[in-house]
mmCIF file of C-alpha atoms in Angstrom:
data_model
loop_
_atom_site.group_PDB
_atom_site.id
_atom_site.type_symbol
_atom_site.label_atom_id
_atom_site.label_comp_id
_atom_site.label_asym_id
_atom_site.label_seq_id
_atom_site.Cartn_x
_atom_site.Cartn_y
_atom_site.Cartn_z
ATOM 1 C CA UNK A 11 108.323 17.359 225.694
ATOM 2 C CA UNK A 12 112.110 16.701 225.305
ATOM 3 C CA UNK A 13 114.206 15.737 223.113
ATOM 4 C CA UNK A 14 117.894 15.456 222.222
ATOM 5 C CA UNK A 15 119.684 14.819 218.895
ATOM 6 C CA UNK A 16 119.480 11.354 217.143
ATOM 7 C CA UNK A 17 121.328 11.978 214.147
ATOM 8 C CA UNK A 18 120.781 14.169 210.795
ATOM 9 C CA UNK A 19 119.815 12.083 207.411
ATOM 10 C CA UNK A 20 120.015 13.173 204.123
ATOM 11 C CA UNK A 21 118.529 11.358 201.268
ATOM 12 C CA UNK A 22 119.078 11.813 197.669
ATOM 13 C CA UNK A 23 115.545 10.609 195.274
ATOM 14 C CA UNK A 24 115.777 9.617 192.498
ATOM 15 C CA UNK A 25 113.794 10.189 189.640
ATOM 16 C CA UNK A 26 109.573 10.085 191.027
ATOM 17 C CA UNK A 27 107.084 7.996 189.547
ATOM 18 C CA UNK A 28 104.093 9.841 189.392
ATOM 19 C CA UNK A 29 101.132 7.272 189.657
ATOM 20 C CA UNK A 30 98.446 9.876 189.208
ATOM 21 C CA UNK A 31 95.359 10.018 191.019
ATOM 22 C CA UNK A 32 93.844 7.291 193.420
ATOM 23 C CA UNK A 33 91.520 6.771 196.287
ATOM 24 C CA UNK A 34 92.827 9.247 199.090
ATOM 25 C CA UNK A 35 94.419 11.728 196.755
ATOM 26 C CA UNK A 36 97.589 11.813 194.537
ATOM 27 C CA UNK A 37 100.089 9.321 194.831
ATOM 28 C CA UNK A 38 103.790 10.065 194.000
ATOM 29 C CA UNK A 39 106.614 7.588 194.677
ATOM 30 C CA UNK A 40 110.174 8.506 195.086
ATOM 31 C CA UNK A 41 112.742 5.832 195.049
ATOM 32 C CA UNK A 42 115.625 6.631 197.295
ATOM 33 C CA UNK A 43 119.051 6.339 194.962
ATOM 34 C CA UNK A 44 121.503 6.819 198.780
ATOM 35 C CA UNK A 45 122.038 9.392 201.145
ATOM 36 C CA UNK A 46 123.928 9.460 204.890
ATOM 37 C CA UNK A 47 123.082 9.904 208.394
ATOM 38 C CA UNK A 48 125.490 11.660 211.236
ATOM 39 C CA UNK A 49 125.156 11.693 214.992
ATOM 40 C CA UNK A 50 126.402 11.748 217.915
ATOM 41 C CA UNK A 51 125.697 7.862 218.672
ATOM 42 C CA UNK A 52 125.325 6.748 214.949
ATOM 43 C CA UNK A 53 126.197 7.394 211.351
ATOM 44 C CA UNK A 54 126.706 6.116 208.072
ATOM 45 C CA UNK A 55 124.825 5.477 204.346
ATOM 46 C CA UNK A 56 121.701 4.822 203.270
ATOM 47 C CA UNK A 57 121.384 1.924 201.334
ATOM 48 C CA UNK A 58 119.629 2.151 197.582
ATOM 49 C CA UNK A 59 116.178 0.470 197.329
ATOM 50 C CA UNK A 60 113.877 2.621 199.483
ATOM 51 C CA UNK A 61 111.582 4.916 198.925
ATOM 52 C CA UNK A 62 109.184 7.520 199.632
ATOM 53 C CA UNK A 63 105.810 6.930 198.954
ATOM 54 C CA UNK A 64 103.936 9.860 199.308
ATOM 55 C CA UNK A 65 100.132 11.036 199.068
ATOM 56 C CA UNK A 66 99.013 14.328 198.394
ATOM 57 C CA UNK A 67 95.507 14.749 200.009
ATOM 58 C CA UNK A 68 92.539 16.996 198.884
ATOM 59 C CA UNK A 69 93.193 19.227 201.492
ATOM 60 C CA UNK A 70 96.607 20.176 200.156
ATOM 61 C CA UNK A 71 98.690 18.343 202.668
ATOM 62 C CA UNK A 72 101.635 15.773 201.844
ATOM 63 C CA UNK A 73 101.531 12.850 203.717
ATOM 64 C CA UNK A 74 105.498 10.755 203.470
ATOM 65 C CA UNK A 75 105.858 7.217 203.952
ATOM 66 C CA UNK A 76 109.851 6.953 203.570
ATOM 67 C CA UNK A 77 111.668 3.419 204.114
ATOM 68 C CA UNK A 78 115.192 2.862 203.731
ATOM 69 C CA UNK A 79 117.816 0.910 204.892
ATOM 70 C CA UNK A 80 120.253 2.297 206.828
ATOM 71 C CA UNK A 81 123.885 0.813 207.487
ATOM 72 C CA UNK A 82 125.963 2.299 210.153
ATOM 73 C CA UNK A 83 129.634 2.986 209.420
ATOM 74 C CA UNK A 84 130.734 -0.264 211.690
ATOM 75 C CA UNK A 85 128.122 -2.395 209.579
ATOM 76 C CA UNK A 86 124.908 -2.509 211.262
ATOM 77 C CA UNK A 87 122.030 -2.437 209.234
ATOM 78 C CA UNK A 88 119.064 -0.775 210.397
ATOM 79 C CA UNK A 89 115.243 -0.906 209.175
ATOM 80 C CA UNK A 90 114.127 2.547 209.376
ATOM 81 C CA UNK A 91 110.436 3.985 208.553
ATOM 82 C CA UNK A 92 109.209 7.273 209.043
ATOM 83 C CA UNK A 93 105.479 8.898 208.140
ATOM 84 C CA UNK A 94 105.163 12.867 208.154
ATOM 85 C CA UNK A 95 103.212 15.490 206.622
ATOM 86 C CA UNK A 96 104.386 18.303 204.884
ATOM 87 C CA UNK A 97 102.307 21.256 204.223
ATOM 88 C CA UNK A 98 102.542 25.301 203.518
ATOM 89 C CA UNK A 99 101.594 28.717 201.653
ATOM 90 C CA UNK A 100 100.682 27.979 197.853
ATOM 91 C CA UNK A 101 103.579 30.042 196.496
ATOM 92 C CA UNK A 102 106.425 28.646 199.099
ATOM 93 C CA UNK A 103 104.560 24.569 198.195
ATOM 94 C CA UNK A 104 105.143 25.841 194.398
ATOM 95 C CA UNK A 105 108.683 26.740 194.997
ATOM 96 C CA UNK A 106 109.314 23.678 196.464
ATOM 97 C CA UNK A 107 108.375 22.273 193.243
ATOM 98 C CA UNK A 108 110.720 24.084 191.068
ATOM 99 C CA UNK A 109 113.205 22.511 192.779
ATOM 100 C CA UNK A 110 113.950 26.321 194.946
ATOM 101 C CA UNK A 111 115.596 26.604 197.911
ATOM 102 C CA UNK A 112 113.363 27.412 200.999
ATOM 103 C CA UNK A 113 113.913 28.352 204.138
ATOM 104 C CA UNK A 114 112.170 25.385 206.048
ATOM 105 C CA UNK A 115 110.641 27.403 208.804
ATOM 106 C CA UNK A 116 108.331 28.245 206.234
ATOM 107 C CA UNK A 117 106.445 25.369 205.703
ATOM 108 C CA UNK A 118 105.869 22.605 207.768
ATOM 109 C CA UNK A 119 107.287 19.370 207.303
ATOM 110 C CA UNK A 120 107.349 16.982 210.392
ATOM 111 C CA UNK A 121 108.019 13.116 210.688
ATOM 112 C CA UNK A 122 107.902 10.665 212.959
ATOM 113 C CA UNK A 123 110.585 8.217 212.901
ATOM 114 C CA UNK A 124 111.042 4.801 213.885
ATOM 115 C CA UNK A 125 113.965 1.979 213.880
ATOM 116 C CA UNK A 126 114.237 -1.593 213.823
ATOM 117 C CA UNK A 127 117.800 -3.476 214.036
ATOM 118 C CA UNK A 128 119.427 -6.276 215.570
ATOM 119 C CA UNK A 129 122.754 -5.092 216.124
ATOM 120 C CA UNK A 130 123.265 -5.128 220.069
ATOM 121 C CA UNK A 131 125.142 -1.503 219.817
ATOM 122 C CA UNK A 132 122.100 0.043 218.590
ATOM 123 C CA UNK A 133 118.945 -1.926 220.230
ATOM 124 C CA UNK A 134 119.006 1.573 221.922
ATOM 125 C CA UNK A 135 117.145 2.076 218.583
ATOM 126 C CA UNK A 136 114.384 -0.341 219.165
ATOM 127 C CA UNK A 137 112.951 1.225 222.193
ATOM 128 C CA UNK A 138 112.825 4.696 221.506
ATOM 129 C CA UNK A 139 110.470 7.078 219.445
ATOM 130 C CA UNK A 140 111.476 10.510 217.546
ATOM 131 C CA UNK A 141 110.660 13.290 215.591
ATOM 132 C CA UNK A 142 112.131 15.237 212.852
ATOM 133 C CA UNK A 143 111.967 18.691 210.961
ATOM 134 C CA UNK A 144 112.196 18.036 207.252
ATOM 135 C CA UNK A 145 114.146 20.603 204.934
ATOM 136 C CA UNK A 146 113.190 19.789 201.321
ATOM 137 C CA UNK A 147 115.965 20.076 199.050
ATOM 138 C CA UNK A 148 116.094 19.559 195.028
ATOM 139 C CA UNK A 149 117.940 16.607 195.586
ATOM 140 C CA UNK A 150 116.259 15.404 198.396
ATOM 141 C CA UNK A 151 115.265 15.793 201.453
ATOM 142 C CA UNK A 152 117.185 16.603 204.966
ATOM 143 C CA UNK A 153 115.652 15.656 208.304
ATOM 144 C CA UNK A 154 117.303 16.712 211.979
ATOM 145 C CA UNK A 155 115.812 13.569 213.579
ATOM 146 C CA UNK A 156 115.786 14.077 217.541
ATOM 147 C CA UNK A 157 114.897 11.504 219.958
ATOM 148 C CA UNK A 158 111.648 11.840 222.720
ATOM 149 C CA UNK A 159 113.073 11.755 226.025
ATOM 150 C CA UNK B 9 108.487 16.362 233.682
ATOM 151 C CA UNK B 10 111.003 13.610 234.602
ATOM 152 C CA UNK B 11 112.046 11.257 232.031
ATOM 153 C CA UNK B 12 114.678 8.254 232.568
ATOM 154 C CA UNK B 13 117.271 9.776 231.324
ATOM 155 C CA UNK B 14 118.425 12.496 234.114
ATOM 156 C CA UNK B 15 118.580 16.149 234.596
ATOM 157 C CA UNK B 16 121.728 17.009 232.825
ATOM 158 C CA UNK B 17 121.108 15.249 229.620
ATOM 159 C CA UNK B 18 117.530 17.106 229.090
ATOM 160 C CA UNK B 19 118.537 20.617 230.312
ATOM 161 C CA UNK B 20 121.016 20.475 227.430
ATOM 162 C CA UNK B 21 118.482 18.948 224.822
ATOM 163 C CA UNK B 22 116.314 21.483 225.755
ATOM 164 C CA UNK B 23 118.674 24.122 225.061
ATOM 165 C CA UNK B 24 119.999 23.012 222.120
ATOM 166 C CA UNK B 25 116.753 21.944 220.650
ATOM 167 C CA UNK B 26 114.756 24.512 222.010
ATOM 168 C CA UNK B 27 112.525 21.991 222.846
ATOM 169 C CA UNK B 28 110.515 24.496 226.064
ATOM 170 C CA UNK B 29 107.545 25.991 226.058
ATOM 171 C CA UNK B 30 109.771 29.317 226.269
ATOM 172 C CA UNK B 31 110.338 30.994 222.967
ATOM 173 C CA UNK B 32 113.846 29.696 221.621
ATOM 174 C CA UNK B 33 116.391 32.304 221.870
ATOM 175 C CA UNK B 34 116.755 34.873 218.970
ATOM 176 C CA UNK B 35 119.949 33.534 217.370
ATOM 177 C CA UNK B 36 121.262 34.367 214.111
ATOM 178 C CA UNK B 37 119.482 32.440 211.326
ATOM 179 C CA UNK B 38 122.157 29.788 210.103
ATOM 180 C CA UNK B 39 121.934 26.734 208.411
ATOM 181 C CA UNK B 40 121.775 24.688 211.391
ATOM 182 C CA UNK B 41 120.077 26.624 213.252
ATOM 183 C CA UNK B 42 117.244 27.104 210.317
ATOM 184 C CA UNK B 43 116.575 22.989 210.431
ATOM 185 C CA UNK B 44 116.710 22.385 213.921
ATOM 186 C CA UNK B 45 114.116 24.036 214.914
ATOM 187 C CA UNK B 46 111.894 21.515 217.760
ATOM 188 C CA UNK B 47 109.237 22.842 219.295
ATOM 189 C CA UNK B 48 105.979 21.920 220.547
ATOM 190 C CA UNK B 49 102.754 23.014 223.014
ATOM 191 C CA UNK B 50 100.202 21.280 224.371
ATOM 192 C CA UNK B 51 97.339 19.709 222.802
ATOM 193 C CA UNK B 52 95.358 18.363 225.381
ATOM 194 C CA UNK B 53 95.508 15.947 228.240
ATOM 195 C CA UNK B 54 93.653 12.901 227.596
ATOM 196 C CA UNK B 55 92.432 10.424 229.725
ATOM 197 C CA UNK B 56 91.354 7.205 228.944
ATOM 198 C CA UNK B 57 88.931 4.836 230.745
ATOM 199 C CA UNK B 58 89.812 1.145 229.779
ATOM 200 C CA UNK B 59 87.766 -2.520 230.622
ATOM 201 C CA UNK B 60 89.713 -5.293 231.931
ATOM 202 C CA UNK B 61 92.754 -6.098 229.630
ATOM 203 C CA UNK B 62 92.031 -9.221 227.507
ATOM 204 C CA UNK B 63 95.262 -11.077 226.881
ATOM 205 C CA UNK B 64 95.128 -13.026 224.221
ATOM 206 C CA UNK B 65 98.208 -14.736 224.310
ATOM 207 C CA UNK B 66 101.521 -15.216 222.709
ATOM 208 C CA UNK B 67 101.086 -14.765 218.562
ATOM 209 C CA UNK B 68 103.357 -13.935 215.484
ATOM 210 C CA UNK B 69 104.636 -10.913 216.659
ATOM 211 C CA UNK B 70 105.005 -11.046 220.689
ATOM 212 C CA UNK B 71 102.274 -11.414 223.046
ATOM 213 C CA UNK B 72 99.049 -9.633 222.661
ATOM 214 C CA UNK B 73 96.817 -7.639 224.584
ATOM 215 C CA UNK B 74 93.593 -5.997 223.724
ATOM 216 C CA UNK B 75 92.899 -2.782 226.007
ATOM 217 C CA UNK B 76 89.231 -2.064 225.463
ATOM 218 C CA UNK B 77 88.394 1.932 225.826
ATOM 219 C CA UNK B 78 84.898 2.411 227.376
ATOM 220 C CA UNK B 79 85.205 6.068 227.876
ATOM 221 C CA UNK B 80 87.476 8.919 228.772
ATOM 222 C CA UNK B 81 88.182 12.564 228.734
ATOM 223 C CA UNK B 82 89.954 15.225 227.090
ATOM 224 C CA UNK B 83 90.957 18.856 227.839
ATOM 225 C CA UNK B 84 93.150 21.446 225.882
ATOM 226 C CA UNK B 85 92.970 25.099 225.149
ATOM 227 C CA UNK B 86 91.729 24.377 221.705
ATOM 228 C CA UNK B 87 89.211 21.335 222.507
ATOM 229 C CA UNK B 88 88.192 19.763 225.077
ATOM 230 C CA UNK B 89 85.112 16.866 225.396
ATOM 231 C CA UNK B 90 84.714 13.080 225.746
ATOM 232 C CA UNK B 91 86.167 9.690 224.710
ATOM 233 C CA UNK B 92 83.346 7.475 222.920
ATOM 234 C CA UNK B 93 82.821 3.988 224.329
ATOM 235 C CA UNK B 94 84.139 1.391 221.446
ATOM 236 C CA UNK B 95 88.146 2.066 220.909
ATOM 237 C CA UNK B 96 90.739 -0.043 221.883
ATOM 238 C CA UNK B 97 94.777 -0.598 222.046
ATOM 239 C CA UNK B 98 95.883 -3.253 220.260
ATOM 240 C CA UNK B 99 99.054 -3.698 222.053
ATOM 241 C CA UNK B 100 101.790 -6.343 221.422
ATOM 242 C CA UNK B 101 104.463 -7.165 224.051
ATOM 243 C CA UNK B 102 107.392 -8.009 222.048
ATOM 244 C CA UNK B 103 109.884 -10.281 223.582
ATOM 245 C CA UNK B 104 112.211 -7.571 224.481
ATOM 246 C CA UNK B 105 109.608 -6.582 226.670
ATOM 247 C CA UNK B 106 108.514 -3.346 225.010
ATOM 248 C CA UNK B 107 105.043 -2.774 224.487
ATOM 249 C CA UNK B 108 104.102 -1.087 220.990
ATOM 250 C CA UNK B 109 100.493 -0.045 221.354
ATOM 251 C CA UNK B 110 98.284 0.633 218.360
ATOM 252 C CA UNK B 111 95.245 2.798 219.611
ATOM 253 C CA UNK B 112 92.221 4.224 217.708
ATOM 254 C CA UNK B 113 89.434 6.017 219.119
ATOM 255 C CA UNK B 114 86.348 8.593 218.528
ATOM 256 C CA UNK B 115 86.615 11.775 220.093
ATOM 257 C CA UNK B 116 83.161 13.419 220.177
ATOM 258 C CA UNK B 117 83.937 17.952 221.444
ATOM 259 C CA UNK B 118 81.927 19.453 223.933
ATOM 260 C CA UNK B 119 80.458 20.953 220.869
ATOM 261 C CA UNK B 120 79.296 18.253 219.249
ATOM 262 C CA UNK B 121 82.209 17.208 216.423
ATOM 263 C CA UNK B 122 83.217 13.691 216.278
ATOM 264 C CA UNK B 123 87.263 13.412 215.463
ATOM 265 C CA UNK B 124 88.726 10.290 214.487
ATOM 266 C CA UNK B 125 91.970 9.549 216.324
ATOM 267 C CA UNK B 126 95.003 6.765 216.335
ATOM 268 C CA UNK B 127 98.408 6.245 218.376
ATOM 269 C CA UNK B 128 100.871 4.518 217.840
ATOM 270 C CA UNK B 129 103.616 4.187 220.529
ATOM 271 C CA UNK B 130 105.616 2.249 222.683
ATOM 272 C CA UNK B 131 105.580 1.631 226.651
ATOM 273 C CA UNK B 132 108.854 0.147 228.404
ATOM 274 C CA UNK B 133 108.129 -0.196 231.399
ATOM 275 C CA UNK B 134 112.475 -1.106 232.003
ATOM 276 C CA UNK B 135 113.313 1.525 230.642
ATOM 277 C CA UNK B 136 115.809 3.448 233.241
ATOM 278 C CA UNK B 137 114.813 5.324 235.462
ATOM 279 C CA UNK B 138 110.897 5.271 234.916
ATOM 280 C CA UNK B 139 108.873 3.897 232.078
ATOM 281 C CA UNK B 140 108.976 5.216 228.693
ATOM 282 C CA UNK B 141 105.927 5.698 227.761
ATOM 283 C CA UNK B 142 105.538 7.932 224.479
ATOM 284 C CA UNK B 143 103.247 7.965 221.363
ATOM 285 C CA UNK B 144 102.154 9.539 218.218
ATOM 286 C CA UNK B 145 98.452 10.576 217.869
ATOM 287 C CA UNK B 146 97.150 11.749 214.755
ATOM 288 C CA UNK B 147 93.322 12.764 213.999
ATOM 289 C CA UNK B 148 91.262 13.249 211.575
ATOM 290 C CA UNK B 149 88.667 15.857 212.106
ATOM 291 C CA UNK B 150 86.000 16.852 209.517
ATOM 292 C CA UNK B 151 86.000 20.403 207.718
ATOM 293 C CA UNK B 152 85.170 23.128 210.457
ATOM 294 C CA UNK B 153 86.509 24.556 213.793
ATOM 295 C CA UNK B 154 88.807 21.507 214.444
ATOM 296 C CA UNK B 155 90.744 21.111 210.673
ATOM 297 C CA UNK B 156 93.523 21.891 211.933
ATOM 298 C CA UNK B 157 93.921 18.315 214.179
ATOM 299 C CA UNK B 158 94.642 17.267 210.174
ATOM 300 C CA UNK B 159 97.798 19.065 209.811
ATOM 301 C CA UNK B 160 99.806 18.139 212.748
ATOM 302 C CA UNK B 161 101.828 15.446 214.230
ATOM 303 C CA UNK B 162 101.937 15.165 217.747
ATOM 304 C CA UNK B 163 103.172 13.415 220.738
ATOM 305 C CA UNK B 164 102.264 12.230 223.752
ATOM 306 C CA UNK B 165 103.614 11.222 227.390
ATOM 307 C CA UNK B 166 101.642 8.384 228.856
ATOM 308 C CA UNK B 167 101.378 7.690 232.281
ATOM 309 C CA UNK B 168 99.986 4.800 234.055
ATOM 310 C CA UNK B 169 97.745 6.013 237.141
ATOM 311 C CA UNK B 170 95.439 4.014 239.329
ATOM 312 C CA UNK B 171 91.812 5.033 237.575
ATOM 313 C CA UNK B 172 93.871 4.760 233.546
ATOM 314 C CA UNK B 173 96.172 6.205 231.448
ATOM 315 C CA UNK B 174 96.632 9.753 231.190
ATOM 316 C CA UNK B 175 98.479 10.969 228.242
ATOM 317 C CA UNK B 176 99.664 14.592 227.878
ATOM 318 C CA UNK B 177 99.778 15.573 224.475
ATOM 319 C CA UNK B 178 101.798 18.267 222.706
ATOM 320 C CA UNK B 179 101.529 19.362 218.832
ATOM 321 C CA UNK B 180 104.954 19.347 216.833
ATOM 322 C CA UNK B 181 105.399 23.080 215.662
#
């Protein structure tokens, strides 16, 4: 597989609302309060009103559901959804929690991303699939998003 | 592996996302290098027998087409066995042209576990060069030898041959 960079986004969450247990496991939401996105093709903010709606699953993994809006600094607005799983050692999952800094090679937090827009500069962004490597912050995540050649 | 978008371009995605099947370089461990680390090996190679395509016509959301799945193999270091009879690809050709395809199907080992497993991708066919053809399988597998199909994303590179589709399928490390 290849790949080459798409852009880096960084999203700052808001306060989570913690819906408790349900059918397939815990289910946390985090609204997404703004964040940015840089790369070599695109960049810009992300607009308030997403969110990350997230499920953590018997067997200890994190699955992410994250939608936001993005809007590229020449005003393009872009529908953006990713789903990824995030997983790791106990103590390094528990440090995440307290808000610590981790090295993210220590755990393993993947996405898939995908992009819808109308904005004929960036259609590029409707035929193409990527991945990402997800560093968890306290204020939010930060994902190097690369696209699948 | 070719991919539409030419020689230069990958050999310098591939060395600055370490995206080989060689170990990545030993570089000092710096912020950016710490979150950019891409890497991936293979999964398996799976082939896929399909029925005649049944085109159902143009809907909500683009055209669709229905490719039934009556059987198929799959091979990898870590499993290998058959396709069960019974999946499909509910594919939609969107009037852009790209086809986003929408797969699930029942893997059954050589050792007897059945493993649950879905795509979803896209195929354009215009895209430069040669057809894009890429997806994301995930699986669920139940508790045993294969678990670890549950904590992975993957992708895959499809390619149309004469007797099916053959995707090649790598797990994101």
């Amino acid at each position: 597989m290849q790949t080459r960079p798409l852009m880096t986004l960084q999203v700052v969450v808001a306060a989570p609302q913690k819906i408790g247990a349900v059918p397939h496991g815990t289910r946390t939401t985090a609204p997404i309060a703004s964040g940015h996105f840089e790369g070599p093709r695109m960049r810009g903010k992300v607009l308030p009103g997403g969110g990350d709606w997230t499920l953590l699953r018997a067997d200890g993994v994190l699955e992410l559901d994250l939608r936001v809006t993005l809007e590229t600094d020449d005003g393009a607005l872009v529908h953006f959804a990713s789903f990824g799983l995030r997983h790791g050692p106990p103590e390094i999952i528990a440090a995440l929690g307290r808000g610590e800094r981790v090295d993210p090679s220590l755990y393993y937090f993947r996405t898939t991303p995908r992009f819808e827009t109308s904005h004929p500069k960036y259609l590029f962004l409707n035929r193409l699939r990527a991945i990402a490597t997800g560093d968890r912050r306290a204020d939010g995540p930060i994902y190097t998003i690369e696209e699948i050649l | 592996m070719t991919t539409r978008r030419g020689f230069i371009e990958l050999a310098a995605a591939a060395t600055l996302a370490g995206c080989t099947h060689m170990p990545a370089p030993k570089k000092p461990p710096t912020e950016k290098r710490m979150s950019t680390t891409m890497r991936a090996r293979p999964l398996m190679t799976l082939r896929l027998a399909t029925a005649p395509t049944q085109e159902l016509g143009a809907g909500p959301h683009g055209t669709r087409l229905t490719f039934p799945i009556t059987g198929g193999t799959f091979e990898g270091d870590r499993l290998r066995g058959k396709v069960l009879a019974g999946g499909d690809d509910w594919a939609i050709k969107r009037a852009d042209g790209v086809i986003e395809l929408d797969l699930r199907v029942t893997l059954e080992t050589d050792d007897g576990v059945l493993v649950h497993m879905t795509f979803e991708g896209i195929r354009d066919d215009a895209a430069p060069g040669a057809p894009y053809f890429r997806t994301l399988p995930r699986f669920e597998a139940p508790k045993g030898k294969y678990t670890f199909l549950n904590e992975m994303l993957a992708v895959g590179v499809g390619e149309i041959r004469a007797d099916g589709p053959v995707h090649l399928i790598e797990e994101i490390l």
